């Protein structure tokens, strides 16, 4: 299976043909000067067709910068998708119209091939609300669809996965700060595999200082400029005449600026310092957002190639556990992945060469094969009401020394049972009484509640896979023999499916895959995304959702789920 990936800009078309079996590039290039020597995007694609010679193409993936709130996932392109894409042009006028021109030319060239749009914004579609919304008037924000979208998704996704794999773990186990530093630059906080903050906003203008973009400024600057310039000029100044170019007065290319800084050019020195300062500021902020950081990743033209910029960014970060290794930093040129922190460093720092095209090809491949994924095995659904698992010590404090949990009845997963014992959950705002214990006792406390319970208690519980309670929310438990304040342990359980390996085989999934499940047969059919697959010999096929989720699809007895779609993680197990 060969996937052709296009990244179409205003005056250039980057392309790459990728063999999905080996994940290697069969052909790679760039057509430049579109609008000049090459007249149109159609002509540019004709040049690519020429280059392909006899190599077959089985699908086409297009990078599209902005998916707005319509496209939170890759999508197979059809007439209605084209219409919706057209309507998004206003959100990224410097990018989306050209992405679209490339798509239209490719559709004319390969009308029979499936073509997929992959969005820079999708990786950030799950940003928590507190990160997504600006402190703007709500009605104004709704009317103008103003929110943070974030960009460089395929790159942040790729390098955080690649870096985790290098360390022998998955991104789902780490708090990562990903720094894509190129002509466009953005930072992303990737907490346990998900983007939870990112520096670019509604447009790619917010955040870090870039080649020609200002990044963060006081919005008051725009009013000051409006006294002299009209809005188009201001947009042009902020997008094309600011950043490294604007501060240095020389170039948007860090190499030129570094040369001149060495010659004593003070503007160039300021440009370098301001760039590094902004990145450091975001590292500090994102470590605070995630309550820590395990891994910092550098990528993009500057991040991958400028050892001196990395050194500047990383200086005095020992308080975050970073122990920078100067020699490794200078060695990093050729490798795909290079560690630049010492063995002693608690927070690891890696340089990873980004490969957005491979990420786009993988997403495209999954979308093209999507229809073939469905299986005819129906998945029973069980609703988990709020409950808790306790460790031995906490159980003793709540119910008395020497006491043991007593079985009330077996539950569907073999070996597990509901107990007679119940506790009260005490939050800052309210109390939930009589929450049932599930046995047997476990090595760690885990209290599972719904989003509605969260409001009742006045707590902010993270969505977590079972067992991942580190840095989750605190809660007070009250039992007949005592009260225990837990510093962590309260979660909203991520929806999941238990299955035996035989069922996993039939459904063509593996442990830790993430899938979509359609619930059918009720008054409000609903498709759940982000469903974790858990495979064990002792498991019986069953999907677990909480009471809020069951209410949302008005679940009744006998309703069941259909596995309809595996996400990109599924296609390769953990994405590498
Ligand atoms: P990108 O947009 O990711 O392709 O990054 C392009 C930018 O990377 C260029 O404009 C330069 O500023 C920077 N860059 C590339 N190579 C080097 C290098 N060896 N040293 C410093 N900056 C570099």
PDB file of N, CA, C and O in Angstrom, residues 333-386:
ATOM      1  N   UNK A 333      23.358  15.796  15.203  1.00  0.00           N
ATOM      2  CA  UNK A 333      22.959  16.100  13.819  1.00  0.00           C
ATOM      3  C   UNK A 333      22.236  15.015  13.031  1.00  0.00           C
ATOM      4  O   UNK A 333      21.178  15.240  12.499  1.00  0.00           O
ATOM      5  N   UNK A 334      22.855  13.821  12.978  1.00  0.00           N
ATOM      6  CA  UNK A 334      22.381  12.862  11.975  1.00  0.00           C
ATOM      7  C   UNK A 334      21.292  11.926  12.458  1.00  0.00           C
ATOM      8  O   UNK A 334      20.585  11.334  11.660  1.00  0.00           O
ATOM      9  N   UNK A 335      21.183  11.772  13.765  1.00  0.00           N
ATOM     10  CA  UNK A 335      20.305  10.701  14.245  1.00  0.00           C
ATOM     11  C   UNK A 335      18.834  11.093  14.174  1.00  0.00           C
ATOM     12  O   UNK A 335      18.496  12.269  14.271  1.00  0.00           O
ATOM     13  N   UNK A 336      18.003  10.079  14.036  1.00  0.00           N
ATOM     14  CA  UNK A 336      16.550  10.316  14.061  1.00  0.00           C
ATOM     15  C   UNK A 336      16.119  10.786  15.447  1.00  0.00           C
ATOM     16  O   UNK A 336      15.292  11.662  15.592  1.00  0.00           O
ATOM     17  N   UNK A 337      16.705  10.144  16.464  1.00  0.00           N
ATOM     18  CA  UNK A 337      16.397  10.500  17.853  1.00  0.00           C
ATOM     19  C   UNK A 337      17.713  10.589  18.617  1.00  0.00           C
ATOM     20  O   UNK A 337      18.547   9.681  18.515  1.00  0.00           O
ATOM     21  N   UNK A 338      17.910  11.657  19.346  1.00  0.00           N
ATOM     22  CA  UNK A 338      19.145  11.810  20.132  1.00  0.00           C
ATOM     23  C   UNK A 338      18.796  12.327  21.517  1.00  0.00           C
ATOM     24  O   UNK A 338      18.086  13.334  21.659  1.00  0.00           O
ATOM     25  N   UNK A 339      19.300  11.646  22.521  1.00  0.00           N
ATOM     26  CA  UNK A 339      19.129  12.125  23.905  1.00  0.00           C
ATOM     27  C   UNK A 339      20.155  13.223  24.139  1.00  0.00           C
ATOM     28  O   UNK A 339      21.322  13.068  23.783  1.00  0.00           O
ATOM     29  N   UNK A 340      19.752  14.348  24.712  1.00  0.00           N
ATOM     30  CA  UNK A 340      20.727  15.404  25.015  1.00  0.00           C
ATOM     31  C   UNK A 340      20.767  15.738  26.504  1.00  0.00           C
ATOM     32  O   UNK A 340      21.352  16.728  26.911  1.00  0.00           O
ATOM     33  N   UNK A 341      20.106  14.905  27.305  1.00  0.00           N
ATOM     34  CA  UNK A 341      20.227  15.054  28.758  1.00  0.00           C
ATOM     35  C   UNK A 341      21.115  13.914  29.253  1.00  0.00           C
ATOM     36  O   UNK A 341      21.265  12.896  28.578  1.00  0.00           O
ATOM     37  N   UNK A 342      21.689  14.107  30.449  1.00  0.00           N
ATOM     38  CA  UNK A 342      22.603  13.091  30.977  1.00  0.00           C
ATOM     39  C   UNK A 342      21.812  11.917  31.546  1.00  0.00           C
ATOM     40  O   UNK A 342      20.595  12.004  31.712  1.00  0.00           O
ATOM     41  N   UNK A 343      22.528  10.852  31.882  1.00  0.00           N
ATOM     42  CA  UNK A 343      21.870   9.683  32.492  1.00  0.00           C
ATOM     43  C   UNK A 343      21.218  10.039  33.812  1.00  0.00           C
ATOM     44  O   UNK A 343      20.250   9.415  34.218  1.00  0.00           O
ATOM     45  N   UNK A 344      21.801  11.050  34.483  1.00  0.00           N
ATOM     46  CA  UNK A 344      21.274  11.432  35.806  1.00  0.00           C
ATOM     47  C   UNK A 344      19.986  12.247  35.700  1.00  0.00           C
ATOM     48  O   UNK A 344      19.267  12.428  36.666  1.00  0.00           O
ATOM     49  N   UNK A 345      19.726  12.792  34.513  1.00  0.00           N
ATOM     50  CA  UNK A 345      18.627  13.746  34.362  1.00  0.00           C
ATOM     51  C   UNK A 345      17.284  13.088  34.694  1.00  0.00           C
ATOM     52  O   UNK A 345      16.915  12.080  34.087  1.00  0.00           O
ATOM     53  N   UNK A 346      16.555  13.663  35.647  1.00  0.00           N
ATOM     54  CA  UNK A 346      15.231  13.117  35.992  1.00  0.00           C
ATOM     55  C   UNK A 346      14.269  13.377  34.833  1.00  0.00           C
ATOM     56  O   UNK A 346      13.476  12.523  34.442  1.00  0.00           O
ATOM     57  N   UNK A 347      14.331  14.583  34.274  1.00  0.00           N
ATOM     58  CA  UNK A 347      13.537  14.896  33.079  1.00  0.00           C
ATOM     59  C   UNK A 347      14.425  14.667  31.862  1.00  0.00           C
ATOM     60  O   UNK A 347      15.487  15.268  31.750  1.00  0.00           O
ATOM     61  N   UNK A 348      14.009  13.797  30.979  1.00  0.00           N
ATOM     62  CA  UNK A 348      14.821  13.489  29.801  1.00  0.00           C
ATOM     63  C   UNK A 348      14.579  14.548  28.728  1.00  0.00           C
ATOM     64  O   UNK A 348      13.466  15.076  28.606  1.00  0.00           O
ATOM     65  N   UNK A 349      15.624  14.820  27.952  1.00  0.00           N
ATOM     66  CA  UNK A 349      15.475  15.764  26.839  1.00  0.00           C
ATOM     67  C   UNK A 349      15.959  15.075  25.566  1.00  0.00           C
ATOM     68  O   UNK A 349      17.074  14.548  25.522  1.00  0.00           O
ATOM     69  N   UNK A 350      15.102  15.075  24.540  1.00  0.00           N
ATOM     70  CA  UNK A 350      15.444  14.402  23.288  1.00  0.00           C
ATOM     71  C   UNK A 350      15.283  15.354  22.113  1.00  0.00           C
ATOM     72  O   UNK A 350      14.431  16.258  22.142  1.00  0.00           O
ATOM     73  N   UNK A 351      16.101  15.135  21.082  1.00  0.00           N
ATOM     74  CA  UNK A 351      15.902  15.802  19.799  1.00  0.00           C
ATOM     75  C   UNK A 351      15.358  14.733  18.849  1.00  0.00           C
ATOM     76  O   UNK A 351      15.956  13.667  18.726  1.00  0.00           O
ATOM     77  N   UNK A 352      14.226  15.000  18.234  1.00  0.00           N
ATOM     78  CA  UNK A 352      13.608  14.014  17.336  1.00  0.00           C
ATOM     79  C   UNK A 352      13.348  14.677  15.988  1.00  0.00           C
ATOM     80  O   UNK A 352      12.757  15.759  15.936  1.00  0.00           O
ATOM     81  N   UNK A 353      13.806  14.041  14.927  1.00  0.00           N
ATOM     82  CA  UNK A 353      13.487  14.579  13.590  1.00  0.00           C
ATOM     83  C   UNK A 353      12.013  14.317  13.316  1.00  0.00           C
ATOM     84  O   UNK A 353      11.560  13.174  13.372  1.00  0.00           O
ATOM     85  N   UNK A 354      11.286  15.377  13.022  1.00  0.00           N
ATOM     86  CA  UNK A 354       9.853  15.196  12.825  1.00  0.00           C
ATOM     87  C   UNK A 354       9.575  14.531  11.482  1.00  0.00           C
ATOM     88  O   UNK A 354      10.418  14.565  10.571  1.00  0.00           O
ATOM     89  N   UNK A 355       8.440  13.893  11.351  1.00  0.00           N
ATOM     90  CA  UNK A 355       8.035  13.293  10.077  1.00  0.00           C
ATOM     91  C   UNK A 355       6.510  13.398   9.976  1.00  0.00           C
ATOM     92  O   UNK A 355       5.780  12.424  10.166  1.00  0.00           O
ATOM     93  N   UNK A 356       6.074  14.643   9.711  1.00  0.00           N
ATOM     94  CA  UNK A 356       4.632  14.872   9.640  1.00  0.00           C
ATOM     95  C   UNK A 356       4.006  14.066   8.512  1.00  0.00           C
ATOM     96  O   UNK A 356       2.875  13.614   8.614  1.00  0.00           O
ATOM     97  N   UNK A 357       4.778  13.875   7.444  1.00  0.00           N
ATOM     98  CA  UNK A 357       4.230  13.157   6.275  1.00  0.00           C
ATOM     99  C   UNK A 357       3.896  11.715   6.636  1.00  0.00           C
ATOM    100  O   UNK A 357       2.862  11.185   6.221  1.00  0.00           O
ATOM    101  N   UNK A 358       4.776  11.060   7.418  1.00  0.00           N
ATOM    102  CA  UNK A 358       4.500   9.677   7.803  1.00  0.00           C
ATOM    103  C   UNK A 358       3.241   9.610   8.674  1.00  0.00           C
ATOM    104  O   UNK A 358       2.397   8.734   8.515  1.00  0.00           O
ATOM    105  N   UNK A 359       3.129  10.587   9.574  1.00  0.00           N
ATOM    106  CA  UNK A 359       1.944  10.620  10.444  1.00  0.00           C
ATOM    107  C   UNK A 359       0.679  10.786   9.588  1.00  0.00           C
ATOM    108  O   UNK A 359      -0.332  10.109   9.811  1.00  0.00           O
ATOM    109  N   UNK A 360       0.746  11.698   8.601  1.00  0.00           N
ATOM    110  CA  UNK A 360      -0.414  11.931   7.727  1.00  0.00           C
ATOM    111  C   UNK A 360      -0.717  10.654   6.926  1.00  0.00           C
ATOM    112  O   UNK A 360      -1.875  10.265   6.760  1.00  0.00           O
ATOM    113  N   UNK A 361       0.350   9.985   6.455  1.00  0.00           N
ATOM    114  CA  UNK A 361       0.145   8.756   5.671  1.00  0.00           C
ATOM    115  C   UNK A 361      -0.528   7.689   6.539  1.00  0.00           C
ATOM    116  O   UNK A 361      -1.415   6.959   6.085  1.00  0.00           O
ATOM    117  N   UNK A 362      -0.123   7.589   7.813  1.00  0.00           N
ATOM    118  CA  UNK A 362      -0.722   6.580   8.698  1.00  0.00           C
ATOM    119  C   UNK A 362      -2.208   6.861   8.921  1.00  0.00           C
ATOM    120  O   UNK A 362      -3.035   5.957   8.871  1.00  0.00           O
ATOM    121  N   UNK A 363      -2.503   8.117   9.174  1.00  0.00           N
ATOM    122  CA  UNK A 363      -3.919   8.488   9.401  1.00  0.00           C
ATOM    123  C   UNK A 363      -4.721   8.207   8.132  1.00  0.00           C
ATOM    124  O   UNK A 363      -5.853   7.727   8.196  1.00  0.00           O
ATOM    125  N   UNK A 364      -4.132   8.526   6.977  1.00  0.00           N
ATOM    126  CA  UNK A 364      -4.807   8.299   5.694  1.00  0.00           C
ATOM    127  C   UNK A 364      -5.075   6.813   5.501  1.00  0.00           C
ATOM    128  O   UNK A 364      -6.174   6.395   5.126  1.00  0.00           O
ATOM    129  N   UNK A 365      -4.060   6.018   5.783  1.00  0.00           N
ATOM    130  CA  UNK A 365      -4.164   4.573   5.628  1.00  0.00           C
ATOM    131  C   UNK A 365      -5.306   4.011   6.484  1.00  0.00           C
ATOM    132  O   UNK A 365      -6.104   3.191   6.031  1.00  0.00           O
ATOM    133  N   UNK A 366      -5.390   4.490   7.723  1.00  0.00           N
ATOM    134  CA  UNK A 366      -6.449   4.025   8.619  1.00  0.00           C
ATOM    135  C   UNK A 366      -7.815   4.401   8.053  1.00  0.00           C
ATOM    136  O   UNK A 366      -8.743   3.579   8.017  1.00  0.00           O
ATOM    137  N   UNK A 367      -7.949   5.637   7.576  1.00  0.00           N
ATOM    138  CA  UNK A 367      -9.243   6.087   7.050  1.00  0.00           C
ATOM    139  C   UNK A 367      -9.641   5.280   5.817  1.00  0.00           C
ATOM    140  O   UNK A 367     -10.805   4.940   5.631  1.00  0.00           O
ATOM    141  N   UNK A 368      -8.658   4.986   4.969  1.00  0.00           N
ATOM    142  CA  UNK A 368      -8.958   4.249   3.734  1.00  0.00           C
ATOM    143  C   UNK A 368      -9.428   2.832   4.059  1.00  0.00           C
ATOM    144  O   UNK A 368     -10.313   2.284   3.417  1.00  0.00           O
ATOM    145  N   UNK A 369      -8.829   2.252   5.105  1.00  0.00           N
ATOM    146  CA  UNK A 369      -9.184   0.870   5.456  1.00  0.00           C
ATOM    147  C   UNK A 369     -10.346   0.778   6.428  1.00  0.00           C
ATOM    148  O   UNK A 369     -10.760  -0.300   6.810  1.00  0.00           O
ATOM    149  N   UNK A 370     -10.842   1.933   6.821  1.00  0.00           N
ATOM    150  CA  UNK A 370     -11.841   1.987   7.883  1.00  0.00           C
ATOM    151  C   UNK A 370     -13.037   1.059   7.635  1.00  0.00           C
ATOM    152  O   UNK A 370     -13.437   0.313   8.511  1.00  0.00           O
ATOM    153  N   UNK A 371     -13.537   1.096   6.414  1.00  0.00           N
ATOM    154  CA  UNK A 371     -14.738   0.313   6.115  1.00  0.00           C
ATOM    155  C   UNK A 371     -14.482  -1.170   6.295  1.00  0.00           C
ATOM    156  O   UNK A 371     -15.390  -1.932   6.589  1.00  0.00           O
ATOM    157  N   UNK A 372     -13.206  -1.571   6.148  1.00  0.00           N
ATOM    158  CA  UNK A 372     -12.920  -3.009   6.239  1.00  0.00           C
ATOM    159  C   UNK A 372     -12.746  -3.483   7.676  1.00  0.00           C
ATOM    160  O   UNK A 372     -12.574  -4.653   7.927  1.00  0.00           O
ATOM    161  N   UNK A 373     -12.789  -2.574   8.616  1.00  0.00           N
ATOM    162  CA  UNK A 373     -12.489  -2.934   9.996  1.00  0.00           C
ATOM    163  C   UNK A 373     -13.664  -3.604  10.701  1.00  0.00           C
ATOM    164  O   UNK A 373     -13.481  -4.448  11.549  1.00  0.00           O
ATOM    165  N   UNK A 374     -14.885  -3.248  10.305  1.00  0.00           N
ATOM    166  CA  UNK A 374     -16.025  -3.680  11.108  1.00  0.00           C
ATOM    167  C   UNK A 374     -16.136  -5.203  11.192  1.00  0.00           C
ATOM    168  O   UNK A 374     -15.868  -5.916  10.244  1.00  0.00           O
ATOM    169  N   UNK A 375     -16.499  -5.686  12.347  1.00  0.00           N
ATOM    170  CA  UNK A 375     -16.652  -7.124  12.550  1.00  0.00           C
ATOM    171  C   UNK A 375     -18.087  -7.368  12.988  1.00  0.00           C
ATOM    172  O   UNK A 375     -18.793  -6.445  13.366  1.00  0.00           O
ATOM    173  N   UNK A 376     -18.523  -8.638  12.941  1.00  0.00           N
ATOM    174  CA  UNK A 376     -19.930  -8.853  13.253  1.00  0.00           C
ATOM    175  C   UNK A 376     -20.149  -9.265  14.710  1.00  0.00           C
ATOM    176  O   UNK A 376     -21.216  -9.682  15.094  1.00  0.00           O
ATOM    177  N   UNK A 377     -19.115  -9.145  15.539  1.00  0.00           N
ATOM    178  CA  UNK A 377     -19.257  -9.500  16.944  1.00  0.00           C
ATOM    179  C   UNK A 377     -19.892  -8.341  17.702  1.00  0.00           C
ATOM    180  O   UNK A 377     -19.418  -7.219  17.624  1.00  0.00           O
ATOM    181  N   UNK A 378     -20.954  -8.609  18.419  1.00  0.00           N
ATOM    182  CA  UNK A 378     -21.643  -7.542  19.129  1.00  0.00           C
ATOM    183  C   UNK A 378     -21.124  -7.470  20.571  1.00  0.00           C
ATOM    184  O   UNK A 378     -20.868  -8.489  21.200  1.00  0.00           O
ATOM    185  N   UNK A 379     -20.937  -6.290  21.062  1.00  0.00           N
ATOM    186  CA  UNK A 379     -20.292  -6.128  22.374  1.00  0.00           C
ATOM    187  C   UNK A 379     -21.328  -5.771  23.448  1.00  0.00           C
ATOM    188  O   UNK A 379     -21.963  -4.713  23.357  1.00  0.00           O
ATOM    189  N   UNK A 380     -21.508  -6.620  24.436  1.00  0.00           N
ATOM    190  CA  UNK A 380     -22.447  -6.285  25.515  1.00  0.00           C
ATOM    191  C   UNK A 380     -21.936  -5.062  26.297  1.00  0.00           C
ATOM    192  O   UNK A 380     -20.733  -4.848  26.391  1.00  0.00           O
ATOM    193  N   UNK A 381     -22.881  -4.312  26.842  1.00  0.00           N
ATOM    194  CA  UNK A 381     -22.493  -3.095  27.551  1.00  0.00           C
ATOM    195  C   UNK A 381     -22.951  -3.158  28.995  1.00  0.00           C
ATOM    196  O   UNK A 381     -24.085  -3.553  29.285  1.00  0.00           O
ATOM    197  N   UNK A 382     -22.056  -2.772  29.901  1.00  0.00           N
ATOM    198  CA  UNK A 382     -22.436  -2.708  31.314  1.00  0.00           C
ATOM    199  C   UNK A 382     -22.192  -1.291  31.813  1.00  0.00           C
ATOM    200  O   UNK A 382     -21.241  -0.637  31.393  1.00  0.00           O
ATOM    201  N   UNK A 383     -23.073  -0.847  32.691  1.00  0.00           N
ATOM    202  CA  UNK A 383     -22.935   0.507  33.225  1.00  0.00           C
ATOM    203  C   UNK A 383     -22.287   0.424  34.600  1.00  0.00           C
ATOM    204  O   UNK A 383     -22.795  -0.263  35.484  1.00  0.00           O
ATOM    205  N   UNK A 384     -21.152   1.109  34.755  1.00  0.00           N
ATOM    206  CA  UNK A 384     -20.501   1.119  36.068  1.00  0.00           C
ATOM    207  C   UNK A 384     -21.001   2.325  36.833  1.00  0.00           C
ATOM    208  O   UNK A 384     -20.706   3.458  36.464  1.00  0.00           O
ATOM    209  N   UNK A 385     -21.742   2.066  37.904  1.00  0.00           N
ATOM    210  CA  UNK A 385     -22.105   3.164  38.799  1.00  0.00           C
ATOM    211  C   UNK A 385     -20.839   3.538  39.567  1.00  0.00           C
ATOM    212  O   UNK A 385     -19.857   2.799  39.560  1.00  0.00           O
ATOM    213  N   UNK A 386     -20.885   4.696  40.235  1.00  0.00           N
ATOM    214  CA  UNK A 386     -19.708   5.102  41.016  1.00  0.00           C
ATOM    215  C   UNK A 386     -19.325   3.983  41.998  1.00  0.00           C
ATOM    216  O   UNK A 386     -20.205   3.320  42.570  1.00  0.00           O
TER     217      UNK A 386
END
